[in-house]
Coordinates of C-alpha atoms and ligand atoms in Angstrom, one line a residue:
X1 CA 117.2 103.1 68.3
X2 CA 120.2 105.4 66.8
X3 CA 123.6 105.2 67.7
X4 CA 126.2 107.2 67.6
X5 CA 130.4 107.1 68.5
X6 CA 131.0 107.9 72.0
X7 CA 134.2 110.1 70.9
X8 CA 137.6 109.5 70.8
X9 CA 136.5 105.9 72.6
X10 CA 134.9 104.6 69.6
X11 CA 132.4 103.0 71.5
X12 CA 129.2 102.5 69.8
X13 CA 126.5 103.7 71.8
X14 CA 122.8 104.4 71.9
X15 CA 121.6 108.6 71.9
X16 CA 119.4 107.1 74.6
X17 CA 121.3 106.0 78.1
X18 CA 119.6 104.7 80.7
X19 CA 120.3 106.1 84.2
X20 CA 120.4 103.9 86.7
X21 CA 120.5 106.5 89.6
X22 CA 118.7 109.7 90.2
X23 CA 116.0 110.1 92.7
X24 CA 114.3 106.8 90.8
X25 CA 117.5 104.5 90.5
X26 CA 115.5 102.4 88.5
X27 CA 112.6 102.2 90.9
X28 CA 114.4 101.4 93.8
X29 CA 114.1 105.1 95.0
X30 CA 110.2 104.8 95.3
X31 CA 110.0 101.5 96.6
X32 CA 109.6 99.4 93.7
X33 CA 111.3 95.7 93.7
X34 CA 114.6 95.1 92.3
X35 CA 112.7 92.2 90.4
X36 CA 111.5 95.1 88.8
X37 CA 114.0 97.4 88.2
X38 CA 115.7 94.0 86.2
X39 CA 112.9 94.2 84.1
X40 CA 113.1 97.5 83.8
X41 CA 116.7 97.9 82.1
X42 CA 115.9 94.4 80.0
X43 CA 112.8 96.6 78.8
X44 CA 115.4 99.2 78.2
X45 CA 117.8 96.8 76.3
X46 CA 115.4 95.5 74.3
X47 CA 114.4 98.7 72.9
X48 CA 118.0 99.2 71.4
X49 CA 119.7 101.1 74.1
X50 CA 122.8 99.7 74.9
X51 CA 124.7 102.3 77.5
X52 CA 123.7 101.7 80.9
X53 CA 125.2 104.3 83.5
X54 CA 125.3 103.1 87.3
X55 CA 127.3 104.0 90.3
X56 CA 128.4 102.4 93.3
X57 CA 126.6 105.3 95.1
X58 CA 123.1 104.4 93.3
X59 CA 122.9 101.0 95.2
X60 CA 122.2 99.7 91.4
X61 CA 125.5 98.3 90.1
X62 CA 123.8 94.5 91.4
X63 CA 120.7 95.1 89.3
X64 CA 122.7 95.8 86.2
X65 CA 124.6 93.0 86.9
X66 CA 121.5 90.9 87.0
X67 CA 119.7 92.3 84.0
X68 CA 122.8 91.9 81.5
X69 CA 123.3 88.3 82.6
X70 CA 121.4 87.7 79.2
X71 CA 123.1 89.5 76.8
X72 CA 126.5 89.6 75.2
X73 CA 128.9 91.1 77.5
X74 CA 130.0 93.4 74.7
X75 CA 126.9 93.9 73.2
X76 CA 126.5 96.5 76.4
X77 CA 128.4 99.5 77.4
X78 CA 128.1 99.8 81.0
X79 CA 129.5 103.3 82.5
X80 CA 130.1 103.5 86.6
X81 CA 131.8 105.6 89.0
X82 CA 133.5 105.8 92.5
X83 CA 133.0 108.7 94.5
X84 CA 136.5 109.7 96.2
X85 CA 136.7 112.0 99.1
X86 CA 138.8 115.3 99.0
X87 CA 141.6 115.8 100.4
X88 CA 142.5 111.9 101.1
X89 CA 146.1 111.8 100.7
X90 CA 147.6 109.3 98.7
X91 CA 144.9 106.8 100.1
X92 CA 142.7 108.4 97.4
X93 CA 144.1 106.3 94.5
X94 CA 144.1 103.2 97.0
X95 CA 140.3 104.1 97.5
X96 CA 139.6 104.7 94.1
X97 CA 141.1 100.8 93.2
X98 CA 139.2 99.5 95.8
X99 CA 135.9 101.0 94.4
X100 CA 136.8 99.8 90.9
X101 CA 137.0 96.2 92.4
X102 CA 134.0 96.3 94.7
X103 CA 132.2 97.6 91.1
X104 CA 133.4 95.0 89.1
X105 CA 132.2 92.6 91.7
X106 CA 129.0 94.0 92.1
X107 CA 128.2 94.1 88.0
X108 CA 129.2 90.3 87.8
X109 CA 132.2 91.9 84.8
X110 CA 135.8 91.5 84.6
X111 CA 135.8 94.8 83.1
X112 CA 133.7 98.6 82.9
X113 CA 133.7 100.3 79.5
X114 CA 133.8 104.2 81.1
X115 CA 134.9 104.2 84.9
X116 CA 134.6 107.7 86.0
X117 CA 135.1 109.8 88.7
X118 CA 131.5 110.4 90.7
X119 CA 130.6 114.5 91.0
X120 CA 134.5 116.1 91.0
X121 CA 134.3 119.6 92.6
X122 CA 136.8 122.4 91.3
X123 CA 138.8 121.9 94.3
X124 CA 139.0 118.6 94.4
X125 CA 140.2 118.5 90.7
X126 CA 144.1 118.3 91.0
X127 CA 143.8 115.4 93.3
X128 CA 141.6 113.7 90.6
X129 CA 144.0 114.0 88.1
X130 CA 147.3 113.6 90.0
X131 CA 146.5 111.4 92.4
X132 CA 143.5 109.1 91.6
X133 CA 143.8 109.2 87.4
X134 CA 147.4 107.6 87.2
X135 CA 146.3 104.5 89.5
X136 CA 143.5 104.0 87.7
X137 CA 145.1 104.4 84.6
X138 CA 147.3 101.3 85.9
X139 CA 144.2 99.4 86.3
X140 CA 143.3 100.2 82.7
X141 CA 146.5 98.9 81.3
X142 CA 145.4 95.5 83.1
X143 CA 141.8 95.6 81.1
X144 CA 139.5 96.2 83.9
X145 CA 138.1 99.8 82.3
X146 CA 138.0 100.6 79.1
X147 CA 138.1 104.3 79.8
X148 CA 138.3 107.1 82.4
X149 CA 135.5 109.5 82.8
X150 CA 134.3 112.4 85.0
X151 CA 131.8 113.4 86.2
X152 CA 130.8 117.2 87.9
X153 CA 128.8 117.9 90.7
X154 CA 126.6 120.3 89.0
X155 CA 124.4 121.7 91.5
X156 CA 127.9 123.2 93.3
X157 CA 129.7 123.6 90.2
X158 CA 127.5 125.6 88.3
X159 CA 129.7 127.1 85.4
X160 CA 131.4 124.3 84.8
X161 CA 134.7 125.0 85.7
X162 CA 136.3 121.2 86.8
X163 CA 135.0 120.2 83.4
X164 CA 136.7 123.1 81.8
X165 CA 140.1 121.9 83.2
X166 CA 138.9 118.3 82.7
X167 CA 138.5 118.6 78.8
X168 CA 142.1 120.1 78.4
X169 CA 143.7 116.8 80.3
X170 CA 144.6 114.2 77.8
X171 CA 143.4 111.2 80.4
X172 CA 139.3 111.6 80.1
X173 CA 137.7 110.1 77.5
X174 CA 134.2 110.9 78.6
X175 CA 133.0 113.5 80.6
X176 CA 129.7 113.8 82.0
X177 CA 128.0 117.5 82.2
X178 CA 125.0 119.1 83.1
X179 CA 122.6 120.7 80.6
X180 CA 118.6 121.4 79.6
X181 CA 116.5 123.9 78.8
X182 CA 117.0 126.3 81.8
X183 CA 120.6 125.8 82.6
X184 CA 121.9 126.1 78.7
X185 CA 125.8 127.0 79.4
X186 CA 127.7 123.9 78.2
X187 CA 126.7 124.9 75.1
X188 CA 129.7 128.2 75.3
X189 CA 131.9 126.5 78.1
X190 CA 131.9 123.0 77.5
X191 CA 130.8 121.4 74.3
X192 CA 133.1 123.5 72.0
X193 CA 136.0 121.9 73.8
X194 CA 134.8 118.0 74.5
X195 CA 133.7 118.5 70.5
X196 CA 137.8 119.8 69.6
X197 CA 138.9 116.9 71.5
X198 CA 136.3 114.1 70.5
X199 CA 136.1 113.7 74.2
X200 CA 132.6 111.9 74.7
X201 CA 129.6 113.3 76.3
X202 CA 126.8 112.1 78.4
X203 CA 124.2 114.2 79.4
X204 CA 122.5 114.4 82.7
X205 CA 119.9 116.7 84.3
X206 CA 117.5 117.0 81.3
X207 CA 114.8 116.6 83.6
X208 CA 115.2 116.2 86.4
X209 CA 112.4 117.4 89.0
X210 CA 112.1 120.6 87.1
X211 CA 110.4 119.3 84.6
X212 CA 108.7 116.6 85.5
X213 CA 106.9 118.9 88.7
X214 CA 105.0 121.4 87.8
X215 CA 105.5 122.9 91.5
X216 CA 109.1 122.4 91.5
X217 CA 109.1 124.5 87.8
X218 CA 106.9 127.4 89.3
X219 CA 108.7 127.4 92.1
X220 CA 111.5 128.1 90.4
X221 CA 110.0 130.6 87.8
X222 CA 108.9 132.6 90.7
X223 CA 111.8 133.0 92.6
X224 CA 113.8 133.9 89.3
X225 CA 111.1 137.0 88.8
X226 CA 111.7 138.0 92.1
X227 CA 115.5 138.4 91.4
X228 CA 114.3 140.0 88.3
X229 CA 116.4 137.1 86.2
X230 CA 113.2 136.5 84.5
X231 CA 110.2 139.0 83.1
X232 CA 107.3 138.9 85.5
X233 CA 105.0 136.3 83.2
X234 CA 106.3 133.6 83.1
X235 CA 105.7 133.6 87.1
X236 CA 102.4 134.5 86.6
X237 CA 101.2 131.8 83.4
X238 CA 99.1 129.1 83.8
X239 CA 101.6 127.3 81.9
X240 CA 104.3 129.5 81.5
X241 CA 106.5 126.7 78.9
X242 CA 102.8 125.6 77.4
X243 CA 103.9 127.7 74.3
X244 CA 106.4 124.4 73.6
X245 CA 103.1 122.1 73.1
X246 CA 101.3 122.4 70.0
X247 CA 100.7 120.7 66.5
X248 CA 104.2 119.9 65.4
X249 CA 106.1 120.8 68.7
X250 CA 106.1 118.8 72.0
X251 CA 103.8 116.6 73.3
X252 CA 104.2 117.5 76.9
X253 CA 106.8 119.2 78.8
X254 CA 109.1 115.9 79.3
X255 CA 109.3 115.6 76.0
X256 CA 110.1 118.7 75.0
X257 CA 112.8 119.0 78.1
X258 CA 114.7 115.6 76.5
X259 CA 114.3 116.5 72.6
X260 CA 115.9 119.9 73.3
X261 CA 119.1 118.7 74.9
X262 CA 119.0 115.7 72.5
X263 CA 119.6 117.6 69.4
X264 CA 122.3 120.0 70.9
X265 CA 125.9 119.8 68.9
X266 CA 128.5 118.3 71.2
X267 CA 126.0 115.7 73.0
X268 CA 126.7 112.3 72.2
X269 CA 124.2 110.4 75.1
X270 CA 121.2 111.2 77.0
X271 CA 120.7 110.0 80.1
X272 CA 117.5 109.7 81.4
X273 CA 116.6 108.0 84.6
X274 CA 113.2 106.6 85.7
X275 CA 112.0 103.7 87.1
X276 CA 108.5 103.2 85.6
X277 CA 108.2 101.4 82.6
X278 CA 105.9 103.9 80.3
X279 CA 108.0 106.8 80.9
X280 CA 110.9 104.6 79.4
X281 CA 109.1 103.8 76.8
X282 CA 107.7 107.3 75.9
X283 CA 111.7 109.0 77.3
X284 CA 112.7 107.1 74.2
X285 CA 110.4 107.7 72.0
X286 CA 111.2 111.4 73.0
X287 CA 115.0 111.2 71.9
X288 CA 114.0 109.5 68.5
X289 CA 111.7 112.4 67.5
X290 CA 112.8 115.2 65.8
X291 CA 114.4 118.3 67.2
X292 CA 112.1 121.1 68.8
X293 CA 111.2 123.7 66.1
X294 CA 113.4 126.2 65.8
X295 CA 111.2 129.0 66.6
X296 CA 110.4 127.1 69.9
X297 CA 114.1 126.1 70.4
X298 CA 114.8 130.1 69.8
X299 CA 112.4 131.1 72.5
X300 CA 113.8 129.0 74.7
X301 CA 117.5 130.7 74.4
X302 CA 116.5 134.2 74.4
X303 CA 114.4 133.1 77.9
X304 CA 116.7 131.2 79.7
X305 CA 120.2 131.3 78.0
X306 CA 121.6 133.8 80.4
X307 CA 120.5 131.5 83.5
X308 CA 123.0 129.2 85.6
X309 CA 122.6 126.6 87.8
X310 CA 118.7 126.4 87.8
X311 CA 116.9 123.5 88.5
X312 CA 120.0 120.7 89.6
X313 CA 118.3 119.6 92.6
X314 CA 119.7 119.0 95.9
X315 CA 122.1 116.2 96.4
X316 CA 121.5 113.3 99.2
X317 CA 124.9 112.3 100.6
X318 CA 127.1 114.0 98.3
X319 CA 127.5 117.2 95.5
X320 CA 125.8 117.6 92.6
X321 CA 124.5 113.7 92.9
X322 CA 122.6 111.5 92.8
Ligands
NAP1 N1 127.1 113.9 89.2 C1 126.7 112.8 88.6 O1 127.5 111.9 88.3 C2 125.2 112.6 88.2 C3 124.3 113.5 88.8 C4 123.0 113.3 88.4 C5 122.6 112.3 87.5 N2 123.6 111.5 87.0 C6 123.2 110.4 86.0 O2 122.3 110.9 85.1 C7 121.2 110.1 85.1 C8 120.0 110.9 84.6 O3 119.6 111.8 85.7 P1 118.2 111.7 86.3 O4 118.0 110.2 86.8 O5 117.9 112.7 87.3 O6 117.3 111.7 85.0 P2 116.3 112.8 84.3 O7 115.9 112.0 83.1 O8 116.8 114.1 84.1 O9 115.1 112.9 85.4 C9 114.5 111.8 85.9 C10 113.2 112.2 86.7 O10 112.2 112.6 85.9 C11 111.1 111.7 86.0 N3 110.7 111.2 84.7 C12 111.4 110.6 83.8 N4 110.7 110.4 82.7 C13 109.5 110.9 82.9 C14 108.3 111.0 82.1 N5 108.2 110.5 80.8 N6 107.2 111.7 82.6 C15 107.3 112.2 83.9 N7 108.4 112.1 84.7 C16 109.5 111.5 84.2 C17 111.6 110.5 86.8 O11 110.6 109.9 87.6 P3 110.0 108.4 87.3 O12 110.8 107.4 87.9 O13 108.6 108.6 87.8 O14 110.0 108.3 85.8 C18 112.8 111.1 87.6 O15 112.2 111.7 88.8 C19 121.1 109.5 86.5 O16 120.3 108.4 86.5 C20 122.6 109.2 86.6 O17 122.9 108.0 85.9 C21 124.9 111.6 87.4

């Protein structure tokens, strides 16, 4: 594993971050046991990576809880989140507490390392900051989070505009943001800023079901053709991103989708979420190899640079999650 600083935290942390929610939350999504989905993030902590990012949303804050009861407490970095509704009054911060102590329960802690806000909206920013951040800074001065994070809802926050505000407001230390190979805009409106103000970065969306379906990615080519947001080809390819697998590229399409965000200046984690123990092994395996080439990594921006808010799939129960 490598490891990098998780910025102005100074948490150590693995470039690899398991995701403990997404449409596999660790198994659990597609049926398979929580006995398993232990085993799963022990698999994952015995191959070096040490962040493990949950939420009381995922129904996977008890598994995590399990699966560290045999390591160090701080030889893990655990990162959750509470998911506030808008426009809550004052009870917001109350409800935000709450879901900081029902965590903390849950993962069998006294403490979180990053607890952040779950999917933020632009409207719903000011009460973030105004409202919820000060209690929960109250809670940090008492130990029980390390740091405050947020997160976006991506798939109705496409340009990134709540993290824009977020990374000029001295109280997040990590911010998590949406990015890959067909929705590249972090790269101009966020990472300068998170980089200018060591804030840290975790990465989510590299995959997704973009590119781990073939139908969902054609689906998406063709409707992008038909708004003329693409050229015609790639709708009509065989394998319209086959040109990223070859001798000395990518292996596959998942593994090109995960080394391209990996290597991009200003992300310190990747998240990736799955709950089947070969695609951890090889998701890893993945973010350890070397960048794309840059001929490939160059075909990739002059495609899809100019595109927004492809591919971050619909939510189930709330924006831009799971
Ligand atoms: N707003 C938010 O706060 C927010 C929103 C979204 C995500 N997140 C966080 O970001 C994490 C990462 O997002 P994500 O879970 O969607 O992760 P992802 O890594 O972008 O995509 C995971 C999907 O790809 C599949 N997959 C993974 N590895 C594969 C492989 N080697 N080959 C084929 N398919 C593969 C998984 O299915 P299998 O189970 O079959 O592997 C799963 O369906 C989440 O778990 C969560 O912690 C946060």
């Amino acid at each position: 594993m490598e490891y990098t600083v998780l910025g102005r935290t100074g948490l150590k942390v693995s470039v690899a971050g398991l995701g403990c929610g997404g449409f596999s939350r660790l198994g659990l999504g597609t049926g398979k046991s929580r006995a398993a989905a232990v085993a799963l993030v022990r698999q994952a902590l015995d191959l070096g990576v040490n962040l493990l990012d949950t939420a009381a949303a995922y129904g996977t804050e008890e598994v995590v809880g399990e699966a560290i009861k045999t390591v160090r407490r701080e030889d893990v970095v655990i990162t959750t989140k509470a998911w506030i509704p808008r426009g809550d009054g004052r009870r917001a911060a109350e409800r935000a507490v709450a879901g900081l102590e029902n965590s903390l329960r849950r993962l069998g802690t006294d403490y979180v390392d990053v607890f952040q806000l779950h999917g933020v909206s632009p409207e719903g920013y000011e009460q973030a900051r105004d409202v919820i951040a000060p209690a929960l800074l109250d809670q940090k001065a008492k130990g029980k989070l390390r740091h405050l994070g947020v997160t976006e809802a991506a798939s109705e926050d496409p340009g990134h505009e709540m993290l824009q505000r977020a990374v000029e407001d001295e109280m997040w230390d990590v911010v998590m943001v949406a990015f890959h190979m067909m929705h590249q805009n972090a790269r101009t409106t966020v990472f300068p800023r998170t980089m200018a103000n060591r804030i840290g970065t975790l990465l989510m969306f590299a995959v997704r079901n973009i590119f781990s379906q073939p139908e969902r990615l054609a689906a998406a080519l063709r409707e992008l053709t038909a708004r003329r947001e693409l050229p015609r080809w790639l709708a009509l390819a065989p394998n319209p991103l086959g040109f990223l697998i070859h001798d000395g590229g990518a292996g596959s399409i998942v593994d090109a989708a995960y080394r391209f965000v990996r290597h991009e200046p200003g992300v310190d984690v990747v998240l990736f979420g799955t709950g089947d123990p070969d695609h951890l092994r090889a998701n890893i395996a993945s973010l350890l190899s070397p960048p794309l080439p840059m001929a490939d990594r160059s075909t990739l921006t002059k495609l899809f640079g100019h595109l927004s808010g492809v591919g971050l799939d619909p939510p189930w129960g709330m924006p831009g999650s799971p």
